mmCIF file of C-alpha atoms in Angstrom:
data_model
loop_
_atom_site.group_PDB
_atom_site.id
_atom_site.type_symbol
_atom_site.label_atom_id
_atom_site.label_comp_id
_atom_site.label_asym_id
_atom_site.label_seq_id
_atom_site.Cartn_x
_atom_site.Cartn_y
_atom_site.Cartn_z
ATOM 1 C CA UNK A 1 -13.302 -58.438 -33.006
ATOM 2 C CA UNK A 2 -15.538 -55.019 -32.299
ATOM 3 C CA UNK A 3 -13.765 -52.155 -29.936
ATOM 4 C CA UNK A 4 -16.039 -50.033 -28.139
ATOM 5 C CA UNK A 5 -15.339 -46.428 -27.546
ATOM 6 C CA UNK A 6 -14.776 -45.003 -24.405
ATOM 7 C CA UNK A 7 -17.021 -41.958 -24.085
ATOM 8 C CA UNK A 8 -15.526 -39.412 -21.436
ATOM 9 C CA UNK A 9 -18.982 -38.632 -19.066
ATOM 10 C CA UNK A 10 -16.419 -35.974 -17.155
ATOM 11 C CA UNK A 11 -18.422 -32.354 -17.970
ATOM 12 C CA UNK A 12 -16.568 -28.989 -16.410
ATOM 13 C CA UNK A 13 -18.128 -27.925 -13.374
ATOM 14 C CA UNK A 14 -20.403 -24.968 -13.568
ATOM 15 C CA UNK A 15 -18.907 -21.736 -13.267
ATOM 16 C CA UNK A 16 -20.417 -20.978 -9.572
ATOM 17 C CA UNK A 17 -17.773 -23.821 -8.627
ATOM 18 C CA UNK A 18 -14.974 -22.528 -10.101
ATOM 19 C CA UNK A 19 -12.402 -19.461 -8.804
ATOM 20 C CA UNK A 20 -10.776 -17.009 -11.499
ATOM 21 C CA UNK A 21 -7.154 -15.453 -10.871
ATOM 22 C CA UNK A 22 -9.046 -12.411 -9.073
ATOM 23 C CA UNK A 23 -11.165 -14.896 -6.796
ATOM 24 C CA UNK A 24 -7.748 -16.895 -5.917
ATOM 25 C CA UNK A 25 -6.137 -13.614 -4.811
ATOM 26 C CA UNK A 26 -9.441 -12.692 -3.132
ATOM 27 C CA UNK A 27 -9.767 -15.300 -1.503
ATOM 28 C CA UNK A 28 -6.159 -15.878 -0.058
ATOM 29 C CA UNK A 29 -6.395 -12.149 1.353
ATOM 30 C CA UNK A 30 -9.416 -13.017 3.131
ATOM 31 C CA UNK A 31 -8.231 -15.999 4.677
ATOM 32 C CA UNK A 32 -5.258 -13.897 5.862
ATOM 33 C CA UNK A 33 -7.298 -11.356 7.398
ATOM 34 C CA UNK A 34 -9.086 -14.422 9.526
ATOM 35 C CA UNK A 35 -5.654 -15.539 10.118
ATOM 36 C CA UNK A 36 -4.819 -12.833 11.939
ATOM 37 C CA UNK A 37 -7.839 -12.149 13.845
ATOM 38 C CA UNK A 38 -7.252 -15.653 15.728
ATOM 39 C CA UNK A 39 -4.043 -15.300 16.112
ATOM 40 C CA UNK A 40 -3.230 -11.854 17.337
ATOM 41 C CA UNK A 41 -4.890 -9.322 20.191
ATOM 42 C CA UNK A 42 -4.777 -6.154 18.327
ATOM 43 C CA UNK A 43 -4.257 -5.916 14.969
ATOM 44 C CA UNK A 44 -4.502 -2.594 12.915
ATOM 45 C CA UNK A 45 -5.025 -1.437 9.293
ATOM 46 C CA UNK A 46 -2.457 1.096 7.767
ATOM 47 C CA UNK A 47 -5.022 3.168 5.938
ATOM 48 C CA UNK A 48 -4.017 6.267 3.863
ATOM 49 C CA UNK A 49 -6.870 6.615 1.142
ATOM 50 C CA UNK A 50 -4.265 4.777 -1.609
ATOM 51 C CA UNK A 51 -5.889 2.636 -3.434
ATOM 52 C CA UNK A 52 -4.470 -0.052 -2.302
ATOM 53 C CA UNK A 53 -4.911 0.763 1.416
ATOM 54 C CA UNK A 54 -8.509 1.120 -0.115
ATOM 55 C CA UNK A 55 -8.679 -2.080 -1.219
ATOM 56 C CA UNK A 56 -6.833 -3.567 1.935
ATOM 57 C CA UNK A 57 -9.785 -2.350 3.707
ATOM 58 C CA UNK A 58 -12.780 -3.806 1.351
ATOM 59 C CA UNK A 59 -11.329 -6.878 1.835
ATOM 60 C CA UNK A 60 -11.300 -7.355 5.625
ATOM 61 C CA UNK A 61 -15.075 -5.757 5.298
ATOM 62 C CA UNK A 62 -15.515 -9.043 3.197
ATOM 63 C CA UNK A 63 -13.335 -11.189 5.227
ATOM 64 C CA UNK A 64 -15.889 -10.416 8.588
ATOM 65 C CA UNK A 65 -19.510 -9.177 7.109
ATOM 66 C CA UNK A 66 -21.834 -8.981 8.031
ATOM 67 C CA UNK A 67 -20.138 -7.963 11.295
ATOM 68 C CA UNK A 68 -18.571 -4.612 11.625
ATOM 69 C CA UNK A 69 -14.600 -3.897 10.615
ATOM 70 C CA UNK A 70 -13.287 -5.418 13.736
ATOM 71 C CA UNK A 71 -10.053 -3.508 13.302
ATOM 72 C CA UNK A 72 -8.614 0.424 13.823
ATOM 73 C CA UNK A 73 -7.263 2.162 10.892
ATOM 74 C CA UNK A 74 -3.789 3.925 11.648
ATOM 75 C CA UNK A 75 -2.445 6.582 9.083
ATOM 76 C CA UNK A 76 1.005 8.536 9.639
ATOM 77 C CA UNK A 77 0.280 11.939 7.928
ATOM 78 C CA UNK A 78 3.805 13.876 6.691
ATOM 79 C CA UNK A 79 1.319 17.296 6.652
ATOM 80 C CA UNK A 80 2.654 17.140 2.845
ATOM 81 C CA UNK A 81 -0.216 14.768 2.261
ATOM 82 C CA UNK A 82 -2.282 15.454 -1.082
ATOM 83 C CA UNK A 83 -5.878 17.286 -0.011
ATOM 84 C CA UNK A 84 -7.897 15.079 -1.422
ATOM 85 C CA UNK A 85 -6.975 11.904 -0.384
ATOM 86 C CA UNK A 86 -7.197 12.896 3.519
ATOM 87 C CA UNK A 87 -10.817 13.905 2.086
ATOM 88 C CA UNK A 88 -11.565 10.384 1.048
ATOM 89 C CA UNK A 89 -9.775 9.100 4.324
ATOM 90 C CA UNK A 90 -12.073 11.293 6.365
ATOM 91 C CA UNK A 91 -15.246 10.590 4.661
ATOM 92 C CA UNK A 92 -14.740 6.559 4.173
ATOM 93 C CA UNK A 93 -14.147 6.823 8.262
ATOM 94 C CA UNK A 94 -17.205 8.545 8.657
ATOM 95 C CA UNK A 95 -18.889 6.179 6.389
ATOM 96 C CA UNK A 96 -17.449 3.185 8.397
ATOM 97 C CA UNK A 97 -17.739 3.870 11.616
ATOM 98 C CA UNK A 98 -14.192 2.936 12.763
ATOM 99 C CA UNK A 99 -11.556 4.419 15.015
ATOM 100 C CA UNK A 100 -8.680 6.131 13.028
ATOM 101 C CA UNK A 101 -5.400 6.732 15.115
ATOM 102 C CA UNK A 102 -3.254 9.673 13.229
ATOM 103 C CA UNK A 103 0.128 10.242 13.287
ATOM 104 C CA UNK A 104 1.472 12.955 12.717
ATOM 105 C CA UNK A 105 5.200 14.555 11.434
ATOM 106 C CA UNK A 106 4.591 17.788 11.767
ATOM 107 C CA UNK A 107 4.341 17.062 15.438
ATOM 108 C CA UNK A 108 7.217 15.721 15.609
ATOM 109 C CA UNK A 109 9.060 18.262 13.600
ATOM 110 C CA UNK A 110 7.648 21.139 15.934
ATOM 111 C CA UNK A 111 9.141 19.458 19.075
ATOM 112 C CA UNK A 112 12.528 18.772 17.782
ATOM 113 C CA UNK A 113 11.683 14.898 17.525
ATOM 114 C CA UNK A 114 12.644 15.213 14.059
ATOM 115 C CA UNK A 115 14.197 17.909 11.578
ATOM 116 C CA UNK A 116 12.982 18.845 8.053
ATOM 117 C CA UNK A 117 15.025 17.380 5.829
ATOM 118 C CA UNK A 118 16.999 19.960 3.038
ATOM 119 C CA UNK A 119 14.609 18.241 0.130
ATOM 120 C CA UNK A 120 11.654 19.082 1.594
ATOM 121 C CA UNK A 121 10.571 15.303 1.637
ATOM 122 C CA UNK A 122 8.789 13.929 4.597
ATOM 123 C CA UNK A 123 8.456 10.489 3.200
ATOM 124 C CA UNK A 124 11.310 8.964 5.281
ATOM 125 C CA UNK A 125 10.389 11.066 8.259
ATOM 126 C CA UNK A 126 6.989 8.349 8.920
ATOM 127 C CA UNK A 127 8.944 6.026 10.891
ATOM 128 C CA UNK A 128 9.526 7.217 14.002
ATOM 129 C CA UNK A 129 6.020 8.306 14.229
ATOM 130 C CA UNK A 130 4.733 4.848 12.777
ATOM 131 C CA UNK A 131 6.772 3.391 15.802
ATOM 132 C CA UNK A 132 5.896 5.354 18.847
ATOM 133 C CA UNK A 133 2.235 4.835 17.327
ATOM 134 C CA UNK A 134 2.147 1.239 17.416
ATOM 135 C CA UNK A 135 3.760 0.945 20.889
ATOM 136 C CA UNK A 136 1.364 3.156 21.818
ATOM 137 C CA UNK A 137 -1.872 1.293 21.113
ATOM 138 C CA UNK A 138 0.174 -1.690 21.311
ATOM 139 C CA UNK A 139 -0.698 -3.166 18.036
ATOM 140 C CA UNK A 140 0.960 -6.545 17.675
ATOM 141 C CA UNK A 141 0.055 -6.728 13.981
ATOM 142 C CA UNK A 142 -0.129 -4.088 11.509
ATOM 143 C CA UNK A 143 -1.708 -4.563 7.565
ATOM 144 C CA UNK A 144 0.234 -3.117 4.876
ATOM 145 C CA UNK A 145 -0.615 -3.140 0.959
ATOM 146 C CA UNK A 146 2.714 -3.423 0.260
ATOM 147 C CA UNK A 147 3.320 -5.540 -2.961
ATOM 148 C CA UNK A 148 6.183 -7.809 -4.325
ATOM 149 C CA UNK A 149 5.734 -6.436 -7.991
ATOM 150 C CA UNK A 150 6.351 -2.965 -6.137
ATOM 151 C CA UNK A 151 10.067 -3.103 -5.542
ATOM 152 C CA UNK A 152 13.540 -5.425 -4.747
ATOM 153 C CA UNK A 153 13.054 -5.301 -0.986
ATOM 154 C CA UNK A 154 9.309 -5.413 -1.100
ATOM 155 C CA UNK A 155 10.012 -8.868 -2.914
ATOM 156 C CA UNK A 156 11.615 -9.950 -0.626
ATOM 157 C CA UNK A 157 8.947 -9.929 2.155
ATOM 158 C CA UNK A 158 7.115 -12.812 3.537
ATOM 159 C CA UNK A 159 3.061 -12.718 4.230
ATOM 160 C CA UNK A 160 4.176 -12.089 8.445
ATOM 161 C CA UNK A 161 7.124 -10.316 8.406
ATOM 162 C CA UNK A 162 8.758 -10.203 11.800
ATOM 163 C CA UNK A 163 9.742 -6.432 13.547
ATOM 164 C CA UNK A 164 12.155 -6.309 16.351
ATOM 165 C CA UNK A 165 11.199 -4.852 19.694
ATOM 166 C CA UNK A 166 12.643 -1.720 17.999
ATOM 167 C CA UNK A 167 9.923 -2.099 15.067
ATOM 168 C CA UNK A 168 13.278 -3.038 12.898
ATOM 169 C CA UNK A 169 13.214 -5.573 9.945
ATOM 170 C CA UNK A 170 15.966 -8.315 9.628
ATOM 171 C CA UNK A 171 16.141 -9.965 5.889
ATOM 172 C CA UNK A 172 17.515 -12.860 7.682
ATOM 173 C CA UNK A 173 14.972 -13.479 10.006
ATOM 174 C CA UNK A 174 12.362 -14.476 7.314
ATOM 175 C CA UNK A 175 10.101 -17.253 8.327
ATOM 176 C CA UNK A 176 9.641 -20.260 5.731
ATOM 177 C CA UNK A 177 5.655 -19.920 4.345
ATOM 178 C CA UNK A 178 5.098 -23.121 2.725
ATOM 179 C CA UNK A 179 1.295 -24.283 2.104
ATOM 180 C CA UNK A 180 -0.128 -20.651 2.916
ATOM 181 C CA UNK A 181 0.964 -21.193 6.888
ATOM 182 C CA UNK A 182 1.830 -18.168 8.457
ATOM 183 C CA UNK A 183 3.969 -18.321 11.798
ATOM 184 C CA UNK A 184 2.995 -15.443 14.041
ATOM 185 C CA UNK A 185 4.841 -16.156 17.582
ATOM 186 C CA UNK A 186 6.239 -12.826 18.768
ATOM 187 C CA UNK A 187 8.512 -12.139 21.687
ATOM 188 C CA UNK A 188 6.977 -9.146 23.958
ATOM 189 C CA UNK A 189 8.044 -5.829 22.766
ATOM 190 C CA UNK A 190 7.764 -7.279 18.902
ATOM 191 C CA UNK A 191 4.767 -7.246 16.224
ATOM 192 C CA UNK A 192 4.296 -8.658 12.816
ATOM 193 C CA UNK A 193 3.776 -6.678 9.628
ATOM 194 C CA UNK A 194 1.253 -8.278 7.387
ATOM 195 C CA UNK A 195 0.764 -7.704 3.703
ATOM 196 C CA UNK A 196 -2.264 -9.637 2.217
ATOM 197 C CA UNK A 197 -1.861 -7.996 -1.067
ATOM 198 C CA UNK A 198 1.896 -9.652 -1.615
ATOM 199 C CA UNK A 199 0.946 -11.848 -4.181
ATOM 200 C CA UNK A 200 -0.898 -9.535 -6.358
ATOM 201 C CA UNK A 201 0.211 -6.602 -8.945
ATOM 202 C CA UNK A 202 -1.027 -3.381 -9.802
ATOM 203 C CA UNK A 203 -3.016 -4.240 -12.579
ATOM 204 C CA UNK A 204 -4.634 -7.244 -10.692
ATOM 205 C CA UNK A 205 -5.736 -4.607 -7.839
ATOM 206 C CA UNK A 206 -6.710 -2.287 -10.737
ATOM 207 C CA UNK A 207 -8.824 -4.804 -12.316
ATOM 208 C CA UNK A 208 -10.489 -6.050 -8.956
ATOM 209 C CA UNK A 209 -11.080 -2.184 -8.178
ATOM 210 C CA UNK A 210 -13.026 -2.460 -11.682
ATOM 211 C CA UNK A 211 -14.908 -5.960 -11.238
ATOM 212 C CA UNK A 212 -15.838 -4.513 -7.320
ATOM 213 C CA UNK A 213 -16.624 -1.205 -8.206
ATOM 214 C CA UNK A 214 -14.244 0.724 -5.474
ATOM 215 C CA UNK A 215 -14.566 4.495 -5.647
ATOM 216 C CA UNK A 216 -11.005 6.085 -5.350
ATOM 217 C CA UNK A 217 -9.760 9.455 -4.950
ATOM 218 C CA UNK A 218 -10.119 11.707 -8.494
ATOM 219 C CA UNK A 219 -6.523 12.114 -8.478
ATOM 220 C CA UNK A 220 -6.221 8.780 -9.772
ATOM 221 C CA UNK A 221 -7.286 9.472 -12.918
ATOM 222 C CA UNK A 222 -6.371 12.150 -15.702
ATOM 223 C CA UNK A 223 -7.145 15.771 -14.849
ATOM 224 C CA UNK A 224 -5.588 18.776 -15.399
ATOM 225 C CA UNK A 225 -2.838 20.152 -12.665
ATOM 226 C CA UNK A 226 -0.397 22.768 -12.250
ATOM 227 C CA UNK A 227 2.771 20.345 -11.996
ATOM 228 C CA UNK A 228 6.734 21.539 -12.369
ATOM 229 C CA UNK A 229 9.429 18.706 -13.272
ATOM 230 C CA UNK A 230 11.746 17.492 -11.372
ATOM 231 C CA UNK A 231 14.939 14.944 -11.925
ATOM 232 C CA UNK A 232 12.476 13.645 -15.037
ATOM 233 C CA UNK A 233 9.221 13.612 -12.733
ATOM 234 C CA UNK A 234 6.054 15.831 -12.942
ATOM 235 C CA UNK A 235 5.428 17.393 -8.939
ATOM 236 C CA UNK A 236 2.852 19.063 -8.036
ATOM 237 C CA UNK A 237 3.509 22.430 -6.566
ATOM 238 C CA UNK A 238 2.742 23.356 -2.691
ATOM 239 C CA UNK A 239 4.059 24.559 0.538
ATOM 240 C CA UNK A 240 6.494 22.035 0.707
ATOM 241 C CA UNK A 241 8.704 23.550 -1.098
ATOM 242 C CA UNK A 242 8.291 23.247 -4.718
ATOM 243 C CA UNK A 243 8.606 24.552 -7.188
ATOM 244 C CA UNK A 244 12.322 26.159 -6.757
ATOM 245 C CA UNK A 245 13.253 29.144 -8.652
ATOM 246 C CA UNK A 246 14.337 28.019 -12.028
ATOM 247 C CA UNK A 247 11.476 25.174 -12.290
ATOM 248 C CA UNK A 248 8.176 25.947 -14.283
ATOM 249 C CA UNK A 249 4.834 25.499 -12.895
ATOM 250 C CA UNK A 250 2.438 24.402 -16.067
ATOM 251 C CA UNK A 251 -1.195 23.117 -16.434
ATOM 252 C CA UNK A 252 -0.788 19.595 -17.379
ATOM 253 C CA UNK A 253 -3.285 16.564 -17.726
ATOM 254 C CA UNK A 254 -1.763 14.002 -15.706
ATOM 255 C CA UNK A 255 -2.763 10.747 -13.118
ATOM 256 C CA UNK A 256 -1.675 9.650 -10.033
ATOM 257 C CA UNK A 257 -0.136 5.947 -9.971
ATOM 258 C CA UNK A 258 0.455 6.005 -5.911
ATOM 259 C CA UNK A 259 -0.246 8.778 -3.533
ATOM 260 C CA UNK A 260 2.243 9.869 -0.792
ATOM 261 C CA UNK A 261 4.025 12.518 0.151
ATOM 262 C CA UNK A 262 3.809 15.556 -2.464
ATOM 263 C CA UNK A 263 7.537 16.305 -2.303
ATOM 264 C CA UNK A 264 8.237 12.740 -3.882
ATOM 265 C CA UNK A 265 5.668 11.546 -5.493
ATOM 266 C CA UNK A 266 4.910 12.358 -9.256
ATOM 267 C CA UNK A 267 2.440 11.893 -11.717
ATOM 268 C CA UNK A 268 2.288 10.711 -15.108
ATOM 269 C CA UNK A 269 0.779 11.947 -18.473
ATOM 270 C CA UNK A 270 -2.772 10.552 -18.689
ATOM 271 C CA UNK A 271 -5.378 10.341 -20.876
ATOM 272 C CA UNK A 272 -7.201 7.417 -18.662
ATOM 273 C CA UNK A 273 -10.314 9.282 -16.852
ATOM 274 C CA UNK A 274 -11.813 5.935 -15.498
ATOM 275 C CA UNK A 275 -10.611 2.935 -14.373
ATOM 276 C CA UNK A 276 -11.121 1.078 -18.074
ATOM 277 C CA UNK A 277 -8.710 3.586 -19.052
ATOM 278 C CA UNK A 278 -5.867 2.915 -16.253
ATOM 279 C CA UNK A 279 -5.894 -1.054 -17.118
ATOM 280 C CA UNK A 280 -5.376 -0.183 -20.624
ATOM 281 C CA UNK A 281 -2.664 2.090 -19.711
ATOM 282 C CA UNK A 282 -1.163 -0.179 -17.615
ATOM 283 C CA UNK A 283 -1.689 -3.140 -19.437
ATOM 284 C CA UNK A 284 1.435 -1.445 -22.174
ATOM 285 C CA UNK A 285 3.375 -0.203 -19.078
ATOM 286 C CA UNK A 286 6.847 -1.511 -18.087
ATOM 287 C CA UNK A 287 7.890 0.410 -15.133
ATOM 288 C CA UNK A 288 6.569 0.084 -11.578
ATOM 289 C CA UNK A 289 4.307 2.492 -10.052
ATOM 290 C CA UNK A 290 7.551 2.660 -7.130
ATOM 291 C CA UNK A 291 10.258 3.040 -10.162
ATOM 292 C CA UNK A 292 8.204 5.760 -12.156
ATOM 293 C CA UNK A 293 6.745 7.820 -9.659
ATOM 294 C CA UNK A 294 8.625 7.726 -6.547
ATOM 295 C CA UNK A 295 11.463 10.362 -6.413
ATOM 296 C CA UNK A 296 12.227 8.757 -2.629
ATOM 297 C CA UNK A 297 13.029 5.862 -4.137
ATOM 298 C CA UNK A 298 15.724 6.717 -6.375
ATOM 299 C CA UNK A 299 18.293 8.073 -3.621
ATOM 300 C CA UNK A 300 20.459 4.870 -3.903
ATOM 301 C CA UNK A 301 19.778 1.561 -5.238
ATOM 302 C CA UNK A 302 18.627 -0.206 -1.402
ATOM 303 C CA UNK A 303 17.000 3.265 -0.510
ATOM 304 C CA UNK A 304 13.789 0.895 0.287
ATOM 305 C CA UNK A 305 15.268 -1.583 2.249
ATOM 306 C CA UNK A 306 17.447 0.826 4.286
ATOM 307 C CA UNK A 307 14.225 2.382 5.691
ATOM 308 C CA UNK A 308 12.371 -0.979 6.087
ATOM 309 C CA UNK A 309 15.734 -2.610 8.244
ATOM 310 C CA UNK A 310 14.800 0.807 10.848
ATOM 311 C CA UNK A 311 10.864 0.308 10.608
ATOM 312 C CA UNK A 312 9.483 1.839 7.529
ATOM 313 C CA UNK A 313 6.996 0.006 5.611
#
């Protein structure tokens, strides 16, 4: 008795056809940006001229070309706010053609809205004035780049992530997310954080910032600074109060891993002067962007999720 073979005819389909771990997470962002565009009356961008507000903002050009960004761009400026990333956020504004609402602490501070804090930092000063701006353009959604891999309460977020009508954020209020559907019913008085960048990590938006080709502010990448050290973290000095007396300013050739307020934000020794040189860096790196370079986030082990339950992103 003869057996015949079974020859498998199946062939893999050709590449065109077929989505890569980038084009997944592209792809999913997009679709969220759409999402919220039907479902909501005026959503708005938090754009600071981070990279990944940056690439929050390529994406939702993607999501709706070749029609213009159909969203504002709203940035809460502590006026300890590195020079030459409100350079990029001014130009790529000019370049767009969108509205940008600003925010800013100093006004509050001159008022008596707020008081400077004894550390100098402004960071946890943003969210009254991220508040009041958002109930006044009465934005019922507002995009983030916050990521999971960031931090412990950052994990916990969902896609939507519902505020109170006080802009507050309730872990226990989290809506279930199964299949990629997002539920955004909101009472009047409420709005809906969104992050479309959850699901991806720093080296995945450093690698798409490669394979797109995103221009980012130069402090990103190694150059040499006049930083002092602080609690184990390299500051740069300014008018916000740094350096104190017994701390020395030196030339030092660092990179930026986030950008935020000067007082709490540090850099790290860099040799990486493009982005080929970042992924590599990263790519041997076991601390968070948040955990290495954030001095804001070292005040007590919920420090993030304190300010996120009163409105902070």
């Amino acid at each position: 008795m003869t057996t015949t073979a079974v020859t498998n005819t199946a062939t893999a389909l050709p590449a065109q056809y077929t989505l890569d771990h980038l084009d997944h997470l592209e792809s999913e962002a997009i679709h969220i940006f759409r999402e919220v565009a039907g479902e909501f009356e005026r959503p708005v961008i938090l754009f600071s001229g981070g990279k990944d507000s940056v690439v929050m903002v390529h994406l939702a050009l993607k999501a709706f070309a070749p029609a213009a960004l159909p969203f504002a761009l709203l940035h809460v400026d502590t006026g300890h706010n590195f020079p030459e990333v409100l350079e990029y956020r001014d130009a790529t504004v000019a370049r767009l053609g969108v509205r940008l609402v600003v925010a800013q602490v100093q006004d509050y501070i001159d008022d008596g809205r707020l008081r400077e804090r004894a550390d100098g930092t402004r960071n946890p000063l943003q969210t009254v004035p991220l508040l009041d701006a958002i109930e006044a353009g009465k934005f019922d959604a507002v995009f983030g780049g916050g990521r999971r891999d960031e931090e412990k309460a950052r994990a916990k977020e969902r896609v939507f992530s519902l505020r109170d009508s006080f802009g507050a954020w309730d872990p226990r209020r989290q809506r279930p997310e199964l299949w990629d559907l997002y539920n955004g019913r909101h009472a009047p008085g409420e709005h809906v954080r969104v992050f479309p960048l959850s699901n991806w990590t720093e080296l995945d938006v450093w690698r798409y910032i490669e394979r797109e080709g995103i221009a980012l502010p130069d402090l990103y990448y190694a150059h040499e600074r006049d930083v002092f050290q602080r609690d184990g973290m390299w500051l740069s000095a300014g008018e916000w109060g740094g350096p104190r007396q017994h701390e020395t300013v030196e030339a030092r050739r660092v990179r930026y891993r986030t950008v935020g307020d000067m007082s709490c934000t540090g850099a790290v020794d860099s040799q990486a002067v493009d982005v080929a040189g970042v992924i590599r860096e990263l790519a041997g790196s076991r601390l968070t962007e948040r955990g290495a370079t954030r001095a804001d986030d070292r005040l007590s082990e919920a420090a993030m999720e304190d300010r996120k339950k009163q409105g902070y992103f």
